[in-house]
mmCIF file of C-alpha atoms in Angstrom:
data_model
loop_
_atom_site.group_PDB
_atom_site.id
_atom_site.type_symbol
_atom_site.label_atom_id
_atom_site.label_comp_id
_atom_site.label_asym_id
_atom_site.label_seq_id
_atom_site.Cartn_x
_atom_site.Cartn_y
_atom_site.Cartn_z
ATOM 1 C CA MET A 1 32.848 47.230 -38.962
ATOM 2 C CA LYS A 2 32.096 43.938 -37.195
ATOM 3 C CA TYR A 3 34.915 41.418 -36.842
ATOM 4 C CA ALA A 4 33.163 38.848 -39.041
ATOM 5 C CA GLN A 5 32.627 41.405 -41.802
ATOM 6 C CA SER A 6 36.257 42.499 -41.705
ATOM 7 C CA MET A 7 37.535 38.998 -42.327
ATOM 8 C CA ARG A 8 38.238 37.622 -45.762
ATOM 9 C CA ILE A 9 36.221 34.611 -46.894
ATOM 10 C CA GLY A 10 39.181 32.260 -46.395
ATOM 11 C CA GLU A 11 39.834 33.617 -42.935
ATOM 12 C CA TRP A 12 36.162 33.311 -42.027
ATOM 13 C CA GLY A 13 36.117 29.688 -43.159
ATOM 14 C CA GLU A 14 39.184 28.961 -41.075
ATOM 15 C CA PHE A 15 37.597 30.744 -38.109
ATOM 16 C CA LEU A 16 34.432 28.625 -38.417
ATOM 17 C CA HIS A 17 36.541 25.460 -38.679
ATOM 18 C CA ILE A 18 38.374 26.318 -35.459
ATOM 19 C CA ARG A 19 35.121 27.182 -33.644
ATOM 20 C CA MET A 20 33.499 23.933 -34.763
ATOM 21 C CA LYS A 21 36.542 21.965 -33.672
ATOM 22 C CA GLU A 22 36.528 23.675 -30.264
ATOM 23 C CA GLU A 23 32.858 22.813 -29.803
ATOM 24 C CA LYS A 24 33.427 19.224 -30.854
ATOM 25 C CA ASP A 25 36.456 18.859 -28.567
ATOM 26 C CA SER A 26 34.805 20.503 -25.570
ATOM 27 C CA ARG A 27 33.915 18.255 -22.672
ATOM 28 C CA TRP A 28 30.509 17.984 -21.016
ATOM 29 C CA PHE A 29 31.628 19.897 -17.917
ATOM 30 C CA GLU A 30 33.064 22.935 -19.697
ATOM 31 C CA LEU A 31 30.029 25.087 -18.918
ATOM 32 C CA GLU A 32 29.228 28.370 -17.219
ATOM 33 C CA CYS A 33 26.292 27.007 -15.221
ATOM 34 C CA VAL A 34 25.025 23.637 -14.019
ATOM 35 C CA PRO A 35 22.504 22.095 -16.475
ATOM 36 C CA LYS A 36 19.057 21.292 -15.123
ATOM 37 C CA ASP A 37 19.558 17.524 -15.351
ATOM 38 C CA TYR A 38 22.572 17.727 -13.003
ATOM 39 C CA ILE A 39 20.694 19.618 -10.290
ATOM 40 C CA PHE A 40 19.560 17.431 -7.398
ATOM 41 C CA SER A 41 16.468 18.046 -5.300
ATOM 42 C CA LYS A 42 16.954 20.366 -2.328
ATOM 43 C CA GLU A 43 17.006 17.498 0.166
ATOM 44 C CA ASP A 44 19.811 15.751 -1.770
ATOM 45 C CA ARG A 45 21.994 18.790 -2.410
ATOM 46 C CA PRO A 46 25.115 19.311 -0.305
ATOM 47 C CA GLN A 47 24.764 21.816 2.507
ATOM 48 C CA ASN A 48 27.255 24.008 4.390
ATOM 49 C CA LEU A 49 29.924 23.855 1.696
ATOM 50 C CA ASP A 50 31.365 27.110 3.032
ATOM 51 C CA SER A 51 31.822 25.786 6.573
ATOM 52 C CA PRO A 52 35.406 25.333 7.835
ATOM 53 C CA VAL A 53 37.118 22.055 6.982
ATOM 54 C CA CYS A 54 37.106 19.680 9.949
ATOM 55 C CA ASP A 55 40.047 17.360 9.377
ATOM 56 C CA SER A 56 39.230 15.085 12.289
ATOM 57 C CA ILE A 57 39.550 11.720 10.530
ATOM 58 C CA PRO A 58 42.468 9.918 12.260
ATOM 59 C CA VAL A 59 45.789 9.680 10.406
ATOM 60 C CA ILE A 60 47.721 6.534 11.355
ATOM 61 C CA ASP A 61 51.452 6.043 10.803
ATOM 62 C CA LEU A 62 52.009 2.391 9.895
ATOM 63 C CA SER A 63 55.764 2.685 10.389
ATOM 64 C CA ILE A 64 55.294 2.829 14.173
ATOM 65 C CA SER A 65 55.219 -0.712 15.527
ATOM 66 C CA LYS A 66 55.119 -0.466 19.312
ATOM 67 C CA ALA A 67 54.071 2.209 21.752
ATOM 68 C CA ALA A 68 55.954 2.939 24.984
ATOM 69 C CA ASN A 69 53.622 0.572 26.867
ATOM 70 C CA GLY A 70 54.520 -2.300 24.534
ATOM 71 C CA LEU A 71 51.162 -2.392 22.792
ATOM 72 C CA ASN A 72 50.846 -2.248 19.002
ATOM 73 C CA GLN A 73 50.026 1.411 18.499
ATOM 74 C CA PRO A 74 48.719 1.270 14.891
ATOM 75 C CA VAL A 75 46.398 -1.615 15.834
ATOM 76 C CA GLU A 76 44.918 0.362 18.719
ATOM 77 C CA GLU A 77 44.539 3.468 16.569
ATOM 78 C CA ILE A 78 42.920 1.549 13.700
ATOM 79 C CA LEU A 79 40.441 -0.111 16.045
ATOM 80 C CA LYS A 80 39.516 3.175 17.735
ATOM 81 C CA ALA A 81 39.105 4.980 14.383
ATOM 82 C CA SER A 82 37.015 2.116 12.998
ATOM 83 C CA GLN A 83 34.729 2.252 16.015
ATOM 84 C CA GLU A 84 34.343 6.010 16.153
ATOM 85 C CA PHE A 85 34.493 7.131 12.512
ATOM 86 C CA GLY A 86 34.490 4.019 10.307
ATOM 87 C CA PHE A 87 37.248 5.862 8.418
ATOM 88 C CA PHE A 88 40.963 6.521 8.866
ATOM 89 C CA GLN A 89 43.982 7.434 6.756
ATOM 90 C CA VAL A 90 47.310 5.598 6.678
ATOM 91 C CA ILE A 91 50.735 7.077 5.964
ATOM 92 C CA ASN A 92 54.129 5.365 5.653
ATOM 93 C CA HIS A 93 52.176 2.451 4.220
ATOM 94 C CA GLY A 94 54.992 0.978 2.145
ATOM 95 C CA ILE A 95 53.517 1.428 -1.344
ATOM 96 C CA PRO A 96 56.207 2.964 -3.597
ATOM 97 C CA GLU A 97 55.478 6.545 -4.607
ATOM 98 C CA LYS A 98 56.185 5.772 -8.285
ATOM 99 C CA THR A 99 53.598 2.975 -8.309
ATOM 100 C CA VAL A 100 50.939 5.406 -7.117
ATOM 101 C CA THR A 101 51.920 8.338 -9.341
ATOM 102 C CA ASP A 102 52.051 6.061 -12.393
ATOM 103 C CA ALA A 103 48.541 4.777 -11.625
ATOM 104 C CA MET A 104 47.136 8.287 -11.209
ATOM 105 C CA SER A 105 48.902 9.408 -14.381
ATOM 106 C CA VAL A 106 47.539 6.586 -16.530
ATOM 107 C CA LEU A 107 44.020 7.181 -15.192
ATOM 108 C CA LYS A 108 44.302 10.852 -16.073
ATOM 109 C CA GLU A 109 45.237 9.772 -19.604
ATOM 110 C CA PHE A 110 42.279 7.385 -19.717
ATOM 111 C CA PHE A 111 39.715 10.003 -18.716
ATOM 112 C CA ASP A 112 41.303 12.643 -20.958
ATOM 113 C CA MET A 113 40.784 10.289 -23.909
ATOM 114 C CA GLN A 114 37.057 10.005 -23.296
ATOM 115 C CA SER A 115 35.062 12.391 -25.498
ATOM 116 C CA LYS A 116 31.505 13.525 -25.001
ATOM 117 C CA ASP A 117 30.487 10.979 -27.624
ATOM 118 C CA THR A 118 32.114 7.984 -25.940
ATOM 119 C CA GLU A 119 29.805 5.009 -25.548
ATOM 120 C CA THR A 120 28.800 4.519 -21.936
ATOM 121 C CA GLY A 121 27.444 1.645 -19.942
ATOM 122 C CA THR A 122 28.771 -1.878 -19.863
ATOM 123 C CA VAL A 123 29.448 -4.755 -22.215
ATOM 124 C CA PRO A 124 31.175 -7.095 -19.749
ATOM 125 C CA HIS A 125 31.226 -10.082 -22.095
ATOM 126 C CA LYS A 126 33.076 -7.983 -24.665
ATOM 127 C CA LYS A 127 35.393 -5.696 -22.767
ATOM 128 C CA GLY A 128 35.259 -6.720 -19.117
ATOM 129 C CA TYR A 129 34.962 -3.226 -17.672
ATOM 130 C CA ILE A 130 32.288 -0.598 -17.105
ATOM 131 C CA TYR A 131 32.790 2.994 -18.174
ATOM 132 C CA THR A 132 30.127 5.525 -17.265
ATOM 133 C CA SER A 133 30.116 9.170 -18.205
ATOM 134 C CA SER A 134 28.097 11.961 -16.654
ATOM 135 C CA THR A 135 25.164 11.143 -18.941
ATOM 136 C CA ASP A 136 24.129 8.161 -16.827
ATOM 137 C CA PHE A 137 21.163 8.804 -14.566
ATOM 138 C CA VAL A 138 21.550 8.002 -10.879
ATOM 139 C CA LYS A 139 18.410 9.326 -9.199
ATOM 140 C CA ASP A 140 15.139 10.755 -10.470
ATOM 141 C CA GLY A 141 16.623 11.574 -13.876
ATOM 142 C CA VAL A 142 19.590 13.510 -12.461
ATOM 143 C CA HIS A 143 23.235 12.930 -13.424
ATOM 144 C CA LEU A 144 26.297 12.795 -11.200
ATOM 145 C CA TRP A 145 29.101 15.274 -11.833
ATOM 146 C CA ARG A 146 31.699 12.604 -12.607
ATOM 147 C CA GLU A 147 33.048 9.971 -14.952
ATOM 148 C CA ASN A 148 33.880 6.483 -13.702
ATOM 149 C CA VAL A 149 35.526 3.248 -14.773
ATOM 150 C CA LYS A 150 35.099 -0.047 -12.908
ATOM 151 C CA HIS A 151 36.605 -3.457 -13.507
ATOM 152 C CA PRO A 152 37.256 -6.755 -11.681
ATOM 153 C CA CYS A 153 40.704 -7.425 -10.231
ATOM 154 C CA HIS A 154 40.646 -11.041 -9.032
ATOM 155 C CA PRO A 155 42.237 -13.315 -10.030
ATOM 156 C CA LEU A 156 44.557 -10.579 -11.279
ATOM 157 C CA GLU A 157 46.242 -12.618 -14.016
ATOM 158 C CA GLU A 158 42.847 -13.543 -15.488
ATOM 159 C CA CYS A 159 41.434 -10.014 -15.386
ATOM 160 C CA VAL A 160 44.226 -7.829 -16.778
ATOM 161 C CA HIS A 161 43.521 -8.478 -20.460
ATOM 162 C CA LEU A 162 39.872 -7.488 -19.975
ATOM 163 C CA TRP A 163 40.725 -3.963 -18.840
ATOM 164 C CA PRO A 164 41.007 -0.902 -21.099
ATOM 165 C CA ASP A 165 43.793 -1.298 -23.658
ATOM 166 C CA LYS A 166 44.155 2.449 -24.148
ATOM 167 C CA PRO A 167 46.362 4.045 -22.946
ATOM 168 C CA THR A 168 48.607 1.159 -23.924
ATOM 169 C CA ARG A 169 50.328 1.071 -20.541
ATOM 170 C CA TYR A 170 47.050 1.012 -18.583
ATOM 171 C CA GLN A 171 46.992 -2.722 -17.907
ATOM 172 C CA GLU A 172 50.633 -2.972 -16.832
ATOM 173 C CA VAL A 173 50.523 0.095 -14.573
ATOM 174 C CA ILE A 174 47.218 -0.710 -12.850
ATOM 175 C CA ALA A 175 48.238 -4.352 -12.325
ATOM 176 C CA ALA A 176 51.414 -3.204 -10.548
ATOM 177 C CA TYR A 177 49.313 -0.858 -8.398
ATOM 178 C CA LEU A 178 46.905 -3.642 -7.416
ATOM 179 C CA VAL A 179 49.735 -5.972 -6.362
ATOM 180 C CA GLU A 180 50.762 -3.336 -3.810
ATOM 181 C CA ILE A 181 47.161 -2.704 -2.751
ATOM 182 C CA GLN A 182 46.731 -6.421 -2.020
ATOM 183 C CA LYS A 183 49.759 -6.337 0.289
ATOM 184 C CA LEU A 184 48.540 -3.247 2.132
ATOM 185 C CA SER A 185 44.948 -4.452 2.482
ATOM 186 C CA SER A 186 46.129 -7.803 3.886
ATOM 187 C CA ARG A 187 48.312 -5.972 6.392
ATOM 188 C CA ILE A 188 45.441 -3.743 7.528
ATOM 189 C CA LEU A 189 43.048 -6.679 7.864
ATOM 190 C CA GLU A 190 45.627 -8.506 9.995
ATOM 191 C CA MET A 191 45.799 -5.478 12.283
ATOM 192 C CA ILE A 192 42.012 -5.414 12.528
ATOM 193 C CA CYS A 193 42.069 -9.142 13.382
ATOM 194 C CA GLU A 194 44.528 -8.475 16.170
ATOM 195 C CA GLY A 195 42.468 -5.591 17.477
ATOM 196 C CA LEU A 196 39.248 -7.629 17.534
ATOM 197 C CA GLY A 197 40.927 -10.676 19.065
ATOM 198 C CA LEU A 198 40.376 -12.867 16.011
ATOM 199 C CA LYS A 199 42.835 -15.610 15.154
ATOM 200 C CA GLN A 200 45.765 -14.656 12.930
ATOM 201 C CA GLY A 201 44.934 -15.064 9.239
ATOM 202 C CA TYR A 202 41.164 -14.925 9.832
ATOM 203 C CA PHE A 203 40.642 -13.131 6.502
ATOM 204 C CA LYS A 204 43.504 -14.737 4.573
ATOM 205 C CA ASP A 205 41.424 -17.112 2.473
ATOM 206 C CA THR A 206 38.215 -15.103 2.424
ATOM 207 C CA SER A 207 39.267 -11.632 1.236
ATOM 208 C CA GLU A 208 40.140 -10.485 -2.263
ATOM 209 C CA VAL A 209 40.822 -7.136 -3.938
ATOM 210 C CA GLN A 210 37.880 -7.792 -6.244
ATOM 211 C CA LEU A 211 36.960 -4.459 -7.760
ATOM 212 C CA LEU A 212 38.627 -1.208 -8.808
ATOM 213 C CA SER A 213 36.563 1.939 -9.276
ATOM 214 C CA SER A 214 38.300 5.069 -10.550
ATOM 215 C CA ASN A 215 36.634 8.460 -10.633
ATOM 216 C CA PHE A 216 37.114 11.779 -12.398
ATOM 217 C CA TYR A 217 35.342 14.814 -10.911
ATOM 218 C CA PRO A 218 35.945 17.961 -12.981
ATOM 219 C CA PRO A 219 35.442 21.502 -11.661
ATOM 220 C CA CYS A 220 31.765 22.439 -11.319
ATOM 221 C CA PRO A 221 30.225 25.919 -11.828
ATOM 222 C CA ASP A 222 28.060 25.548 -8.691
ATOM 223 C CA PRO A 223 28.924 22.679 -6.272
ATOM 224 C CA SER A 224 25.897 23.486 -4.107
ATOM 225 C CA LEU A 225 23.544 22.073 -6.753
ATOM 226 C CA THR A 226 25.065 18.711 -7.614
ATOM 227 C CA LEU A 227 27.126 15.782 -6.303
ATOM 228 C CA GLY A 228 30.040 13.641 -7.376
ATOM 229 C CA ILE A 229 28.664 10.562 -5.607
ATOM 230 C CA LEU A 230 25.431 10.192 -3.666
ATOM 231 C CA PRO A 231 25.578 9.205 0.021
ATOM 232 C CA HIS A 232 26.190 5.461 0.304
ATOM 233 C CA TYR A 233 27.740 2.612 2.298
ATOM 234 C CA ASP A 234 30.369 0.277 0.849
ATOM 235 C CA PRO A 235 29.422 -3.422 0.488
ATOM 236 C CA SER A 236 33.040 -4.456 1.119
ATOM 237 C CA LEU A 237 35.165 -5.677 4.011
ATOM 238 C CA ILE A 238 37.337 -2.596 3.667
ATOM 239 C CA THR A 239 37.854 -0.060 0.901
ATOM 240 C CA LEU A 240 41.207 1.567 0.146
ATOM 241 C CA LEU A 241 41.026 4.944 -1.573
ATOM 242 C CA TYR A 242 43.802 7.048 -3.033
ATOM 243 C CA GLN A 243 42.618 10.605 -3.623
ATOM 244 C CA GLY A 244 45.883 12.261 -4.617
ATOM 245 C CA GLY A 245 45.689 15.043 -2.070
ATOM 246 C CA SER A 246 42.392 16.368 -3.449
ATOM 247 C CA THR A 247 39.369 17.297 -1.358
ATOM 248 C CA GLY A 248 35.702 16.396 -1.778
ATOM 249 C CA LEU A 249 35.214 13.200 0.245
ATOM 250 C CA GLN A 250 32.810 13.651 3.151
ATOM 251 C CA VAL A 251 31.800 11.275 5.954
ATOM 252 C CA MET A 252 28.658 11.335 8.083
ATOM 253 C CA LYS A 253 29.502 11.770 11.781
ATOM 254 C CA ASP A 254 26.865 12.419 14.454
ATOM 255 C CA GLY A 255 24.381 13.573 11.829
ATOM 256 C CA GLN A 256 26.816 16.025 10.217
ATOM 257 C CA TRP A 257 28.965 15.788 7.084
ATOM 258 C CA ILE A 258 32.664 16.194 7.857
ATOM 259 C CA ASN A 259 35.471 16.576 5.345
ATOM 260 C CA VAL A 260 38.154 13.932 5.000
ATOM 261 C CA GLY A 261 41.450 15.795 4.937
ATOM 262 C CA ALA A 262 43.502 15.794 1.745
ATOM 263 C CA ILE A 263 46.895 14.356 2.710
ATOM 264 C CA PRO A 264 49.362 13.721 -0.133
ATOM 265 C CA ASP A 265 50.566 10.092 -0.329
ATOM 266 C CA ALA A 266 48.007 8.879 2.255
ATOM 267 C CA PHE A 267 45.448 6.142 1.664
ATOM 268 C CA VAL A 268 41.925 6.533 3.021
ATOM 269 C CA VAL A 269 40.580 3.289 4.501
ATOM 270 C CA ASN A 270 36.961 2.740 5.403
ATOM 271 C CA ILE A 271 35.072 -0.086 7.030
ATOM 272 C CA GLY A 272 32.564 -1.798 4.743
ATOM 273 C CA ASN A 273 29.258 -3.464 5.551
ATOM 274 C CA GLN A 274 30.773 -6.967 5.667
ATOM 275 C CA LEU A 275 33.300 -6.069 8.353
ATOM 276 C CA GLU A 276 30.587 -4.383 10.392
ATOM 277 C CA ILE A 277 28.711 -7.697 10.286
ATOM 278 C CA ILE A 278 31.758 -9.838 11.124
ATOM 279 C CA SER A 279 32.659 -7.541 14.039
ATOM 280 C CA ASN A 280 29.053 -7.769 15.266
ATOM 281 C CA GLN A 281 28.819 -3.999 14.932
ATOM 282 C CA LYS A 282 31.951 -3.286 16.989
ATOM 283 C CA LEU A 283 33.298 -1.562 13.858
ATOM 284 C CA LYS A 284 31.153 0.883 11.877
ATOM 285 C CA SER A 285 30.368 1.103 8.195
ATOM 286 C CA VAL A 286 29.383 4.735 7.708
ATOM 287 C CA LYS A 287 27.672 6.768 5.029
ATOM 288 C CA HIS A 288 29.917 8.870 2.777
ATOM 289 C CA ARG A 289 29.688 10.958 -0.400
ATOM 290 C CA VAL A 290 31.732 13.188 -2.711
ATOM 291 C CA VAL A 291 31.050 16.880 -3.299
ATOM 292 C CA THR A 292 32.453 18.915 -6.164
ATOM 293 C CA SER A 293 34.618 22.032 -6.359
ATOM 294 C CA THR A 294 34.525 25.169 -8.485
ATOM 295 C CA HIS A 295 38.259 25.132 -9.116
ATOM 296 C CA GLU A 296 39.692 21.715 -8.234
ATOM 297 C CA THR A 297 39.781 18.569 -10.351
ATOM 298 C CA ARG A 298 39.493 15.417 -8.261
ATOM 299 C CA ARG A 299 40.705 12.005 -9.402
ATOM 300 C CA SER A 300 40.570 8.982 -7.155
ATOM 301 C CA ILE A 301 41.162 5.228 -7.182
ATOM 302 C CA ALA A 302 38.985 3.085 -4.926
ATOM 303 C CA THR A 303 39.762 -0.595 -4.442
ATOM 304 C CA PHE A 304 37.184 -2.820 -2.773
ATOM 305 C CA VAL A 305 38.439 -5.719 -0.676
ATOM 306 C CA ASN A 306 35.508 -8.127 -0.610
ATOM 307 C CA PRO A 307 34.826 -11.583 0.785
ATOM 308 C CA SER A 308 34.946 -14.535 -1.585
ATOM 309 C CA PRO A 309 31.541 -15.040 -3.270
ATOM 310 C CA ASP A 310 30.804 -18.283 -1.385
ATOM 311 C CA CYS A 311 32.090 -16.992 1.950
ATOM 312 C CA ILE A 312 29.521 -17.117 4.769
ATOM 313 C CA ILE A 313 29.272 -13.674 6.331
ATOM 314 C CA GLU A 314 28.223 -13.658 9.986
ATOM 315 C CA PRO A 315 29.516 -12.286 13.275
ATOM 316 C CA ALA A 316 32.750 -13.998 14.319
ATOM 317 C CA LYS A 317 31.879 -16.601 16.945
ATOM 318 C CA ILE A 318 34.481 -15.286 19.377
ATOM 319 C CA LEU A 319 32.636 -11.948 19.412
ATOM 320 C CA VAL A 320 29.224 -13.432 20.231
ATOM 321 C CA ASN A 321 28.066 -14.378 23.725
ATOM 322 C CA GLU A 322 25.048 -14.099 26.017
ATOM 323 C CA LEU A 323 25.740 -10.466 26.760
ATOM 324 C CA GLU A 324 26.470 -9.641 23.113
ATOM 325 C CA PRO A 325 24.238 -11.866 20.946
ATOM 326 C CA SER A 326 24.574 -12.013 17.191
ATOM 327 C CA LEU A 327 23.025 -8.969 15.511
ATOM 328 C CA TYR A 328 23.012 -10.477 12.004
ATOM 329 C CA THR A 329 21.809 -13.587 10.202
ATOM 330 C CA ALA A 330 24.437 -15.631 8.360
ATOM 331 C CA SER A 331 24.443 -15.172 4.583
ATOM 332 C CA LEU A 332 26.651 -15.999 1.612
ATOM 333 C CA TYR A 333 28.390 -12.888 0.332
ATOM 334 C CA LYS A 334 27.026 -13.411 -3.185
ATOM 335 C CA GLU A 335 23.495 -13.588 -1.736
ATOM 336 C CA TYR A 336 24.096 -10.364 0.172
ATOM 337 C CA VAL A 337 25.208 -8.614 -3.031
ATOM 338 C CA HIS A 338 22.154 -9.832 -4.931
ATOM 339 C CA ARG A 339 19.648 -9.167 -2.154
ATOM 340 C CA ASN A 340 20.867 -5.633 -1.428
ATOM 341 C CA ASN A 341 21.579 -4.646 -5.031
ATOM 342 C CA ALA A 342 24.990 -3.742 -3.619
ATOM 343 C CA PHE A 343 26.394 -2.091 -6.741
ATOM 344 C CA GLY A 344 23.283 -0.223 -7.805
ATOM 345 C CA GLU A 345 22.093 -0.487 -11.389
ATOM 346 C CA TYR A 346 25.326 -2.241 -12.384
ATOM 347 C CA THR A 347 25.012 -4.990 -9.756
ATOM 348 C CA ALA A 348 24.119 -7.700 -12.271
ATOM 349 C CA ALA A 349 26.947 -6.719 -14.628
ATOM 350 C CA ILE A 350 29.492 -6.605 -11.810
ATOM 351 C CA GLN A 351 28.258 -9.892 -10.394
ATOM 352 C CA ASN A 352 28.791 -11.393 -13.820
ATOM 353 C CA ALA A 353 32.226 -9.842 -14.221
ATOM 354 C CA LEU A 354 33.282 -10.979 -10.732
ATOM 355 C CA HIS A 355 31.669 -14.423 -11.237
ATOM 356 C CA ILE A 356 29.301 -13.708 -8.329
ATOM 357 C CA ASP A 357 26.106 -15.567 -9.094
ATOM 358 C CA GLY A 358 23.114 -14.543 -7.038
#
């Protein structure tokens, strides 16, 4: 006798109730195969996912101040990495471990709360943040394999109340995290100033931790068919990323995608388009993307350190001469954002949230 036939009516009703609840509670990614509208065209799909990991992105210890020759070793290493890769990782960065683990924990809670029926998109004048689920199209009607939340961070005291209020500790925890990120980003920019020969404090009044973008990439049945994030450049000065020791971030180097190593407690730092301009292309903003995994869940927090909206972005005068003429035309940062649609389909909403008027 079949199982259903052997059950009493009451048991069958309870069984149906449980099954319906399981279906209702299931998330969009709990599938045995990748749905058609998550499958990218062949030219956009990730290749060589089975190739060995090449953890060649430099890892820089910020606790080392001077080398044997008296030079500032981290500064030299940061400059070399920024020229060769456009990416590096920093360890012994000074951000308390609890601050980071609390931030990752509260973001896990936030994404776990989102159901498949959660409203997506943005209502910046109502809630001040943008939540997007996997149902948002990114290219040719195809979805990314991720969920994301973005919100402004500057001025911090004016932005906090606009962020998600669930989990209840979200605002307090993320604010504490951003205070530490501001310190670290300022320190790294000072080192870059020193390396380029710019005057001390060159970025002090023109750089702000303006935007936080947190991502949730669940396991995927077939990572070769889809992507977590499409290849892109960052429109920032620098971007600081905490990836919690999880893999998936890839950087373009010499025409090949290389994997950024997963180092617990490290921050990934990459050069953005604005710093490439200011350095007159001495530092590189490089293309990067995120691929998915069949077994690993990836959560990350990216913080974008941007120029002030009315800051004029152009090569630093000290770096321009007859032998090395300016490679870029001066432009206000807010005009750059508007002209290049720097944040994709949400550029207008983010401009509004960050008070960047094009």
